[in-house]
Short mmCIF file of C-alpha atoms in Angstrom, two decimals:
data_model
loop_
_atom_site.label_atom_id
_atom_site.label_comp_id
_atom_site.label_asym_id
_atom_site.label_seq_id
_atom_site.Cartn_x
_atom_site.Cartn_y
_atom_site.Cartn_z
CA ASP A 1 -3.35 122.55 161.70
CA ILE A 2 -4.06 118.91 163.37
CA GLN A 3 -7.46 117.84 162.41
CA MET A 4 -9.58 115.79 164.69
CA THR A 5 -11.98 112.99 163.36
CA GLN A 6 -14.66 111.88 165.98
CA SER A 7 -16.92 108.91 165.35
CA PRO A 8 -19.76 108.45 165.47
CA SER A 9 -21.49 111.86 165.01
CA SER A 10 -24.29 110.59 167.11
CA LEU A 11 -25.64 107.31 168.74
CA SER A 12 -28.67 105.87 170.59
CA ALA A 13 -28.19 103.60 173.54
CA SER A 14 -30.13 102.18 176.33
CA VAL A 15 -29.44 103.09 179.92
CA GLY A 16 -26.91 100.71 181.55
CA ASP A 17 -25.28 100.31 177.88
CA ARG A 18 -21.62 100.67 177.54
CA VAL A 19 -21.02 103.89 174.92
CA THR A 20 -17.54 104.11 173.11
CA ILE A 21 -16.72 107.37 171.27
CA THR A 22 -13.58 107.58 168.82
CA CYS A 23 -11.47 110.60 168.13
CA GLN A 24 -8.37 110.24 165.56
CA ALA A 25 -5.70 113.15 165.28
CA SER A 26 -4.13 113.60 162.08
CA GLN A 27 -0.87 113.57 163.43
CA ASP A 28 0.72 112.20 166.68
CA ILE A 29 -0.41 114.37 169.38
CA SER A 30 0.76 112.23 172.26
CA ASN A 31 -1.74 112.30 174.91
CA ASP A 32 -2.63 115.96 174.68
CA LEU A 33 -6.27 115.11 174.24
CA ASN A 34 -9.34 116.36 176.30
CA TRP A 35 -13.03 115.47 176.38
CA TYR A 36 -16.01 117.44 177.32
CA GLN A 37 -19.55 117.23 177.74
CA GLN A 38 -22.13 119.72 176.44
CA LYS A 39 -25.58 119.29 177.64
CA ALA A 40 -28.45 121.19 175.67
CA GLY A 41 -28.38 125.20 175.91
CA LYS A 42 -25.49 124.86 178.36
CA ALA A 43 -21.48 125.49 178.35
CA PRO A 44 -18.96 122.60 177.66
CA LYS A 45 -17.95 120.91 180.97
CA LEU A 46 -14.21 119.22 181.22
CA LEU A 47 -14.55 115.35 181.75
CA ILE A 48 -11.33 113.83 180.96
CA PHE A 49 -7.95 115.50 180.38
CA ASP A 50 -4.55 114.15 179.11
CA ALA A 51 -6.47 111.41 177.49
CA SER A 52 -7.39 109.30 180.36
CA LYS A 53 -7.38 111.71 183.59
CA LEU A 54 -10.56 111.99 185.32
CA GLU A 55 -11.45 115.66 186.01
CA ILE A 56 -12.40 116.34 189.78
CA GLY A 57 -15.94 115.34 190.67
CA VAL A 58 -16.62 113.80 187.04
CA PRO A 59 -18.33 110.16 187.73
CA SER A 60 -16.12 106.99 187.55
CA ARG A 61 -18.71 105.39 184.56
CA PHE A 62 -16.74 108.26 182.24
CA SER A 63 -13.37 107.15 180.85
CA GLY A 64 -10.86 107.75 178.36
CA SER A 65 -7.73 105.97 176.90
CA GLY A 66 -5.45 105.96 174.02
CA SER A 67 -2.36 108.10 172.61
CA GLY A 68 -0.49 109.13 169.34
CA THR A 69 -3.38 109.41 166.81
CA LYS A 70 -6.05 107.22 168.25
CA PHE A 71 -8.23 107.80 171.18
CA THR A 72 -11.40 106.24 172.96
CA PHE A 73 -13.84 107.69 175.60
CA THR A 74 -16.41 105.28 176.86
CA ILE A 75 -19.52 105.72 179.41
CA SER A 76 -19.61 102.43 181.15
CA ASN A 77 -23.27 102.32 182.34
CA LEU A 78 -25.11 104.83 180.85
CA GLN A 79 -27.40 107.13 182.62
CA PRO A 80 -30.28 109.28 181.61
CA GLU A 81 -28.22 112.41 182.97
CA ASP A 82 -25.68 111.56 180.21
CA ILE A 83 -27.63 112.90 177.22
CA ALA A 84 -25.32 115.29 175.58
CA THR A 85 -22.99 116.01 173.10
CA TYR A 86 -19.37 114.86 173.78
CA TYR A 87 -16.22 116.55 172.04
CA CYS A 88 -12.61 115.45 172.07
CA GLN A 89 -9.86 118.22 171.66
CA GLN A 90 -6.17 118.15 171.04
CA PHE A 91 -3.95 121.04 172.57
CA ASN A 92 -0.23 119.40 171.27
CA ASN A 93 1.73 121.91 169.50
CA VAL A 94 -0.85 124.89 169.59
CA PRO A 95 -1.89 126.91 168.33
CA PRO A 96 -4.50 126.50 167.10
CA VAL A 97 -6.45 123.98 169.57
CA THR A 98 -8.74 122.09 167.47
CA PHE A 99 -12.03 120.42 168.30
CA GLY A 100 -13.47 117.07 167.17
CA GLY A 101 -16.73 117.34 165.20
CA GLY A 102 -18.80 116.12 168.41
CA THR A 103 -20.95 113.21 169.17
CA LYS A 104 -24.55 113.41 170.47
CA VAL A 105 -25.50 110.78 172.64
CA GLU A 106 -29.34 109.97 172.94
CA ILE A 107 -31.17 107.25 174.99
CA LYS A 108 -33.29 104.46 173.38
CA GLU B 1 -17.14 129.76 193.73
CA VAL B 2 -16.01 129.88 190.25
CA GLN B 3 -18.01 132.24 188.11
CA LEU B 4 -17.09 133.58 184.29
CA VAL B 5 -20.26 135.70 183.16
CA GLU B 6 -20.01 137.19 179.69
CA SER B 7 -21.93 140.19 178.43
CA GLY B 8 -22.10 142.39 175.44
CA GLY B 9 -23.64 139.84 172.80
CA GLY B 10 -26.39 141.39 170.74
CA LEU B 11 -27.56 141.83 166.82
CA VAL B 12 -25.25 143.57 164.86
CA GLN B 13 -25.21 144.40 160.79
CA PRO B 14 -22.46 142.77 158.76
CA GLY B 15 -19.13 145.05 159.06
CA GLY B 16 -20.02 146.57 162.36
CA SER B 17 -18.41 146.11 165.92
CA LEU B 18 -19.25 144.32 169.19
CA ARG B 19 -17.18 144.13 172.29
CA LEU B 20 -17.74 141.27 174.67
CA SER B 21 -16.61 141.19 178.28
CA CYS B 22 -16.31 138.45 180.82
CA ALA B 23 -16.40 138.79 184.44
CA SER B 24 -14.46 136.33 186.41
CA SER B 25 -14.54 135.48 190.43
CA GLY B 26 -12.90 132.48 192.24
CA ILE B 27 -10.51 131.54 189.18
CA ASN B 28 -7.21 133.47 190.34
CA PHE B 29 -7.67 135.59 187.27
CA SER B 30 -4.35 137.12 186.83
CA ARG B 31 -2.60 133.92 187.14
CA PHE B 32 -3.89 132.02 184.18
CA TRP B 33 -4.52 132.16 180.43
CA MET B 34 -7.72 133.07 179.10
CA SER B 35 -9.48 132.33 175.91
CA TRP B 36 -12.51 132.54 173.93
CA VAL B 37 -14.21 129.95 172.12
CA ARG B 38 -17.52 129.82 170.01
CA GLN B 39 -20.05 127.89 168.78
CA ALA B 40 -22.11 128.59 165.65
CA PRO B 41 -25.87 127.65 165.91
CA GLY B 42 -26.01 123.83 165.73
CA LYS B 43 -22.56 123.73 165.08
CA GLY B 44 -19.14 122.31 166.94
CA LEU B 45 -16.78 124.20 169.05
CA GLU B 46 -14.50 126.68 167.42
CA TRP B 47 -11.28 128.16 169.39
CA VAL B 48 -11.02 131.76 168.55
CA VAL B 49 -8.49 133.43 170.45
CA ASN B 50 -6.12 132.99 173.77
CA ILE B 51 -4.24 135.57 175.86
CA ASN B 52 -1.41 134.65 178.51
CA GLU B 53 -1.32 135.92 182.01
CA ASP B 54 -0.10 139.40 181.71
CA GLY B 55 -1.54 140.14 178.47
CA SER B 56 1.85 140.15 176.44
CA GLU B 57 1.14 137.20 174.22
CA LYS B 58 -2.01 136.52 172.08
CA ASN B 59 -2.80 133.89 169.77
CA TYR B 60 -5.91 134.05 166.88
CA ALA B 61 -7.56 131.68 164.71
CA ASP B 62 -6.92 132.45 161.39
CA SER B 63 -10.66 133.00 160.81
CA VAL B 64 -10.35 136.11 163.05
CA LYS B 65 -7.00 137.57 162.82
CA GLY B 66 -6.70 141.34 162.03
CA ARG B 67 -10.51 141.81 163.06
CA PHE B 68 -11.01 140.56 166.55
CA THR B 69 -8.66 141.80 169.53
CA ILE B 70 -8.29 140.14 172.93
CA SER B 71 -7.68 142.03 176.02
CA ARG B 72 -7.87 141.59 179.92
CA ASP B 73 -8.02 143.84 182.90
CA ASN B 74 -6.30 141.70 185.81
CA ALA B 75 -7.06 144.76 188.22
CA ASN B 76 -10.87 143.90 187.50
CA ASP B 77 -10.44 140.32 186.82
CA SER B 78 -12.21 140.84 183.24
CA LEU B 79 -11.38 139.58 179.67
CA TYR B 80 -12.66 141.08 176.59
CA LEU B 81 -13.02 140.52 172.87
CA GLN B 82 -13.22 143.39 170.63
CA MET B 83 -14.71 142.31 167.18
CA ASN B 84 -14.54 144.44 164.31
CA SER B 85 -15.76 143.96 160.53
CA LEU B 86 -18.24 141.24 161.77
CA ARG B 87 -19.40 138.87 159.09
CA ALA B 88 -22.36 136.60 159.03
CA GLU B 89 -20.32 133.37 159.77
CA ASP B 90 -18.95 135.09 163.12
CA THR B 91 -22.54 134.37 164.11
CA ALA B 92 -22.17 132.41 167.32
CA VAL B 93 -22.22 131.70 171.30
CA TYR B 94 -18.87 132.84 172.44
CA TYR B 95 -17.53 131.70 175.64
CA CYS B 96 -15.02 132.80 177.76
CA ALA B 97 -12.92 130.08 179.43
CA ARG B 98 -9.74 129.65 181.66
CA VAL B 99 -7.16 127.81 180.18
CA LEU B 100 -4.28 125.43 181.68
CA GLY B 101 -1.03 124.16 180.12
CA TYR B 102 2.36 125.17 179.59
CA GLY B 103 4.58 126.19 176.59
CA SER B 104 3.18 124.76 173.36
CA ARG B 105 0.50 123.19 175.35
CA ILE B 106 -1.80 125.50 176.29
CA GLY B 107 -5.21 124.26 175.74
CA LEU B 108 -6.95 122.61 178.74
CA PHE B 109 -10.23 124.58 179.22
CA ASP B 110 -11.16 123.67 183.06
CA HIS B 111 -13.74 126.54 183.57
CA TRP B 112 -16.32 127.96 181.02
CA GLY B 113 -18.60 130.84 181.24
CA GLN B 114 -22.19 130.68 180.27
CA GLY B 115 -21.53 132.33 176.88
CA THR B 116 -23.14 135.37 174.83
CA LEU B 117 -24.90 135.31 171.52
CA VAL B 118 -23.64 137.61 168.69
CA THR B 119 -25.98 137.65 165.76
CA VAL B 120 -24.64 139.16 162.52
CA SER B 121 -27.30 139.83 160.32
CA SER B 122 -29.01 142.95 158.05
#
């Protein structure tokens, strides 16, 4: 199974800051990588698919990049409503689909 | 409007059974793969199982293989998960989700339900 290592596990930043989360795959997954946002008590929501494509309706301050084994998720201008846990997820050569451990984003 | 609504969760003793349902609307249910994804309390997301459009192909996580069975009723736009021989480690919120992809790349969860909590405890 492909393991996804996400870092950091949590972070605290100020409104307006640029926030970066990384995800590393245990083997090459091309660009078969998605990012989800999960707010407390809610279902996950798809933000980025195929490593860098923004889901319809998602604000442009969210972005993703990378391919192969290293991926990055960025919030360019952190807003209070962005408080959530973010997960990467790979879907290369499935099953199984696997998720990263999550990054909890808080506001300073 | 897209809706996925899970039901059937609750408290069950170890070794017991439970059947979860997921009623859908607005997602062209019969044309897509569907999945169950779970989340233990305070933990991350874990894919459990998926099923193809007509129910002829099913893939299970090793952790549930032989104990859980996924099925679907395309006439009623509904997805099911029969869970047998439940263990404490199956305690989680269970989400149903629509899945996009093709071939060996089935794994883009674009619509999710609100989840239903399953608690396995004596």
